[in-house]
Short mmCIF file of C-alpha atoms in Angstrom, two decimals:
data_model
loop_
_atom_site.label_atom_id
_atom_site.label_comp_id
_atom_site.label_asym_id
_atom_site.label_seq_id
_atom_site.Cartn_x
_atom_site.Cartn_y
_atom_site.Cartn_z
CA MET A 1 19.57 23.31 29.40
CA LYS A 2 21.23 20.18 28.06
CA LYS A 3 23.94 19.62 25.52
CA HIS A 4 26.02 16.73 24.37
CA ILE A 5 29.78 16.99 24.38
CA ALA A 6 30.91 15.88 20.94
CA GLY A 7 33.69 13.38 21.13
CA PHE A 8 34.41 9.74 20.71
CA ILE A 9 34.15 6.73 22.94
CA LEU A 10 37.38 5.05 23.95
CA LEU A 11 36.70 1.37 23.43
CA LEU A 12 38.68 -1.83 23.48
CA LEU A 13 40.43 -1.05 20.18
CA LEU A 14 41.82 2.16 21.62
CA ALA A 15 43.01 0.31 24.69
CA ALA A 16 44.80 -2.22 22.49
CA CYS A 17 46.56 0.65 20.73
CA GLY A 18 47.66 2.11 24.06
CA GLY A 19 45.87 5.37 23.36
CA ASN A 20 43.84 5.87 26.48
CA GLY A 21 46.65 7.06 28.73
CA LEU A 22 45.22 5.43 31.87
CA PRO A 23 47.37 3.29 34.14
CA GLY A 24 46.54 -0.38 34.21
CA ALA A 25 44.73 -0.45 30.84
CA ASP A 26 44.39 -3.99 29.46
CA GLN A 27 42.46 -6.15 27.03
CA ASN A 28 39.47 -6.23 29.39
CA LEU A 29 38.96 -2.48 29.10
CA LEU A 30 35.49 -1.57 27.83
CA PHE A 31 35.65 2.21 28.24
CA ALA A 32 38.13 4.78 29.52
CA GLU A 33 37.82 8.50 30.12
CA SER A 34 40.44 11.06 31.12
CA PHE A 35 38.30 14.08 30.16
CA ALA A 36 41.03 15.38 27.86
CA PRO A 37 39.87 18.14 25.46
CA GLY A 38 38.59 16.70 22.19
CA GLU A 39 38.65 13.14 23.49
CA THR A 40 35.66 12.99 25.82
CA GLY A 41 32.87 10.46 25.55
CA ASP A 42 29.22 11.27 25.03
CA TRP A 43 28.47 12.79 28.44
CA LEU A 44 25.17 14.55 28.97
CA ILE A 45 26.00 17.94 30.46
CA GLU A 46 23.21 19.71 32.33
CA GLY A 47 23.03 22.97 34.24
CA ASP A 48 20.60 25.36 35.86
CA ALA A 49 20.46 27.68 38.87
CA ALA A 50 20.59 24.75 41.29
CA GLY A 51 23.62 22.98 39.83
CA GLN A 52 25.80 22.52 36.81
CA THR A 53 28.37 20.19 35.29
CA THR A 54 31.41 21.36 33.33
CA LEU A 55 34.59 19.94 31.83
CA LEU A 56 37.46 21.84 33.43
CA ASN A 57 41.20 21.14 33.55
CA GLU A 58 40.71 17.56 32.32
CA ASN A 59 38.16 16.84 35.03
CA LEU A 60 34.39 16.52 35.04
CA VAL A 61 33.34 19.03 37.70
CA ILE A 62 29.92 19.12 39.37
CA GLU A 63 28.89 22.26 41.27
CA ILE A 64 25.71 22.59 43.33
CA ALA A 65 24.47 25.97 44.53
CA GLU A 66 21.38 24.92 46.50
CA PRO A 67 20.63 22.53 49.39
CA ASN A 68 18.99 19.13 48.90
CA VAL A 69 20.00 18.79 45.26
CA MET A 70 21.48 15.82 43.38
CA GLN A 71 23.27 16.65 40.13
CA PHE A 72 24.63 14.02 37.76
CA SER A 73 26.18 13.67 34.32
CA THR A 74 25.28 10.55 32.34
CA LEU A 75 27.42 8.73 29.80
CA THR A 76 24.69 8.19 27.21
CA THR A 77 26.53 5.38 25.38
CA PRO A 78 27.64 2.68 25.82
CA GLY A 79 25.64 0.79 28.44
CA PHE A 80 27.06 -2.01 30.59
CA THR A 81 25.76 -5.26 32.09
CA ASN A 82 28.56 -6.98 34.03
CA PHE A 83 31.50 -4.69 34.73
CA VAL A 84 34.09 -3.24 37.08
CA LEU A 85 34.03 0.56 37.20
CA GLU A 86 36.70 2.75 38.79
CA VAL A 87 36.99 6.54 39.01
CA ASP A 88 39.00 9.13 40.94
CA ALA A 89 36.83 11.60 42.86
CA ARG A 90 37.67 14.51 45.16
CA GLN A 91 35.70 17.20 46.93
CA LEU A 92 36.97 20.70 46.18
CA LYS A 93 34.68 22.73 48.43
CA GLY A 94 31.41 22.63 50.34
CA ASP A 95 30.04 20.87 53.40
CA LEU A 96 31.98 17.66 54.05
CA GLN A 97 28.71 15.88 54.77
CA SER A 98 27.77 16.31 51.11
CA SER A 99 28.09 13.24 48.90
CA TYR A 100 29.59 12.24 45.57
CA GLY A 101 30.00 9.06 43.58
CA VAL A 102 28.66 6.84 40.83
CA LEU A 103 25.26 5.94 39.39
CA PHE A 104 25.13 2.66 37.48
CA ARG A 105 22.78 0.34 35.63
CA MET A 106 20.68 3.42 34.90
CA GLN A 107 17.37 2.72 33.16
CA ASN A 108 16.45 6.41 32.99
CA PRO A 109 17.01 9.51 35.17
CA ASN A 110 14.73 8.06 37.86
CA GLN A 111 15.85 4.42 38.02
CA PHE A 112 19.42 3.45 38.94
CA TYR A 113 21.79 2.26 41.64
CA ARG A 114 23.88 4.84 43.50
CA PHE A 115 27.16 4.40 45.35
CA ASP A 116 28.17 7.61 47.12
CA VAL A 117 30.73 8.65 49.73
CA THR A 118 31.01 11.84 51.76
CA GLY A 119 33.86 14.19 52.56
CA ASN A 120 33.73 13.08 56.18
CA GLY A 121 34.18 9.38 55.48
CA MET A 122 30.69 7.91 55.12
CA PHE A 123 29.23 5.75 52.33
CA MET A 124 25.89 4.48 51.03
CA LEU A 125 24.64 2.02 48.41
CA GLU A 126 21.03 2.41 47.36
CA ARG A 127 18.54 1.95 44.52
CA ARG A 128 16.35 4.67 43.05
CA ASN A 129 12.93 3.26 42.17
CA GLY A 130 10.65 4.38 39.37
CA ASP A 131 8.08 5.76 41.82
CA GLY A 132 10.64 8.18 43.27
CA SER A 133 11.37 6.15 46.42
CA TRP A 134 14.77 4.82 47.52
CA THR A 135 15.74 1.31 48.61
CA ARG A 136 18.82 1.33 50.83
CA PHE A 137 21.14 -1.65 51.17
CA LEU A 138 22.32 -0.25 54.50
CA GLU A 139 20.21 0.93 57.41
CA ASP A 140 21.99 4.28 57.34
CA TRP A 141 25.17 5.91 56.08
CA GLN A 142 28.17 3.94 57.35
CA GLU A 143 31.62 5.21 58.26
CA SER A 144 34.82 3.73 56.81
CA THR A 145 38.44 4.61 57.50
CA ALA A 146 39.18 3.61 53.89
CA ILE A 147 37.55 6.83 52.66
CA ARG A 148 39.95 9.78 52.63
CA GLN A 149 38.38 12.78 54.31
CA GLY A 150 38.62 16.50 53.59
CA TYR A 151 39.21 18.68 50.55
CA ASN A 152 41.29 17.68 47.52
CA GLU A 153 41.67 14.16 48.87
CA VAL A 154 41.40 11.70 45.97
CA ASN A 155 39.21 8.67 46.59
CA ARG A 156 39.41 5.88 44.04
CA LEU A 157 35.83 4.60 43.93
CA LYS A 158 35.07 1.16 42.52
CA VAL A 159 31.90 -0.77 41.68
CA GLU A 160 31.82 -4.45 40.70
CA ALA A 161 28.47 -5.53 39.26
CA VAL A 162 28.12 -9.16 38.11
CA GLY A 163 24.61 -10.49 37.75
CA PRO A 164 22.73 -9.64 40.96
CA SER A 165 25.97 -9.25 42.95
CA ILE A 166 27.15 -5.69 43.67
CA SER A 167 30.38 -4.87 45.52
CA VAL A 168 31.62 -1.35 46.28
CA PHE A 169 35.12 -0.23 47.24
CA ALA A 170 37.05 2.87 48.25
CA ASN A 171 40.78 2.95 47.60
CA ASP A 172 40.83 -0.83 46.97
CA VAL A 173 39.11 -1.62 50.28
CA LEU A 174 35.82 -3.52 50.09
CA LEU A 175 33.10 -1.51 51.82
CA MET A 176 30.11 -3.79 51.31
CA GLN A 177 28.38 -6.34 49.08
CA ALA A 178 24.72 -6.61 48.16
CA SER A 179 22.50 -8.76 45.95
CA ASP A 180 19.72 -7.23 43.87
CA ASN A 181 18.27 -7.97 40.43
CA ALA A 182 15.97 -5.00 39.91
CA TYR A 183 18.28 -3.56 37.24
CA THR A 184 20.59 -5.89 35.32
CA SER A 185 22.19 -3.44 32.87
CA GLY A 186 22.19 0.22 31.94
CA THR A 187 24.26 3.36 31.56
CA ILE A 188 26.54 5.02 34.11
CA ALA A 189 26.77 8.54 35.54
CA LEU A 190 28.86 10.61 37.94
CA ASP A 191 26.96 12.40 40.67
CA ALA A 192 27.16 14.75 43.64
CA GLY A 193 24.55 15.80 46.16
CA THR A 194 23.95 18.34 48.91
CA PHE A 195 21.91 17.98 52.06
CA MET A 196 21.30 21.05 54.22
CA GLN A 197 24.29 23.09 53.02
CA PRO A 198 24.80 24.41 49.44
CA GLY A 199 28.07 25.29 47.72
CA LEU A 200 29.40 21.84 46.79
CA GLN A 201 32.09 21.29 44.15
CA VAL A 202 33.42 17.84 43.20
CA ALA A 203 35.88 16.76 40.47
CA PHE A 204 36.10 13.37 38.72
CA ASP A 205 38.92 11.95 36.60
CA ASN A 206 40.49 8.73 35.28
CA LEU A 207 37.35 6.67 34.81
CA ALA A 208 37.70 3.11 33.56
CA VAL A 209 35.17 0.33 32.96
CA ARG A 210 36.43 -3.22 32.51
CA GLU A 211 35.06 -6.69 32.13
CA PRO A 212 34.91 -8.51 35.48
#
């Protein structure tokens, strides 16, 4: 089942008026989201027996009840080409090897880039291809001390995408850079995923997208 959360997009005009409530807002702000009731953007909310997304306590919360499931919520408009995206993310429960993060330059539900971290301090940058395969920009998941581990630990995730150049950060620490021109623009989404263990819950807040 799918439904759209009625609301309005917080664009540059709102930032100029100081109405977005996010720290560090400036004239380069393209979109901001604090998930406040009545002020949310056009997020696609999906749910079934395997996983669901809800807006709870001014957070976007993803819960997954089954193993080997990826659940995401897409901001249907606007789309972005060159941008800097930041969001606060924290794992509330579940296996700490589960992942959570950001999808960007989405063409459709099967074509996008994904930057995810895990509750035990690992990260990955990869591309989902239209044929269902994945292209990884790392040989395997990599560990970083910049990623805060455990439950209720807030990680500020950041993606810089300018032309073919992609840089990903955790808590203002650069994790890696890659170059790829398969997808040059698209929408964004917030995601979480399980591996062998079900029962994952992740919360997102304070999302901002700015010009580079």
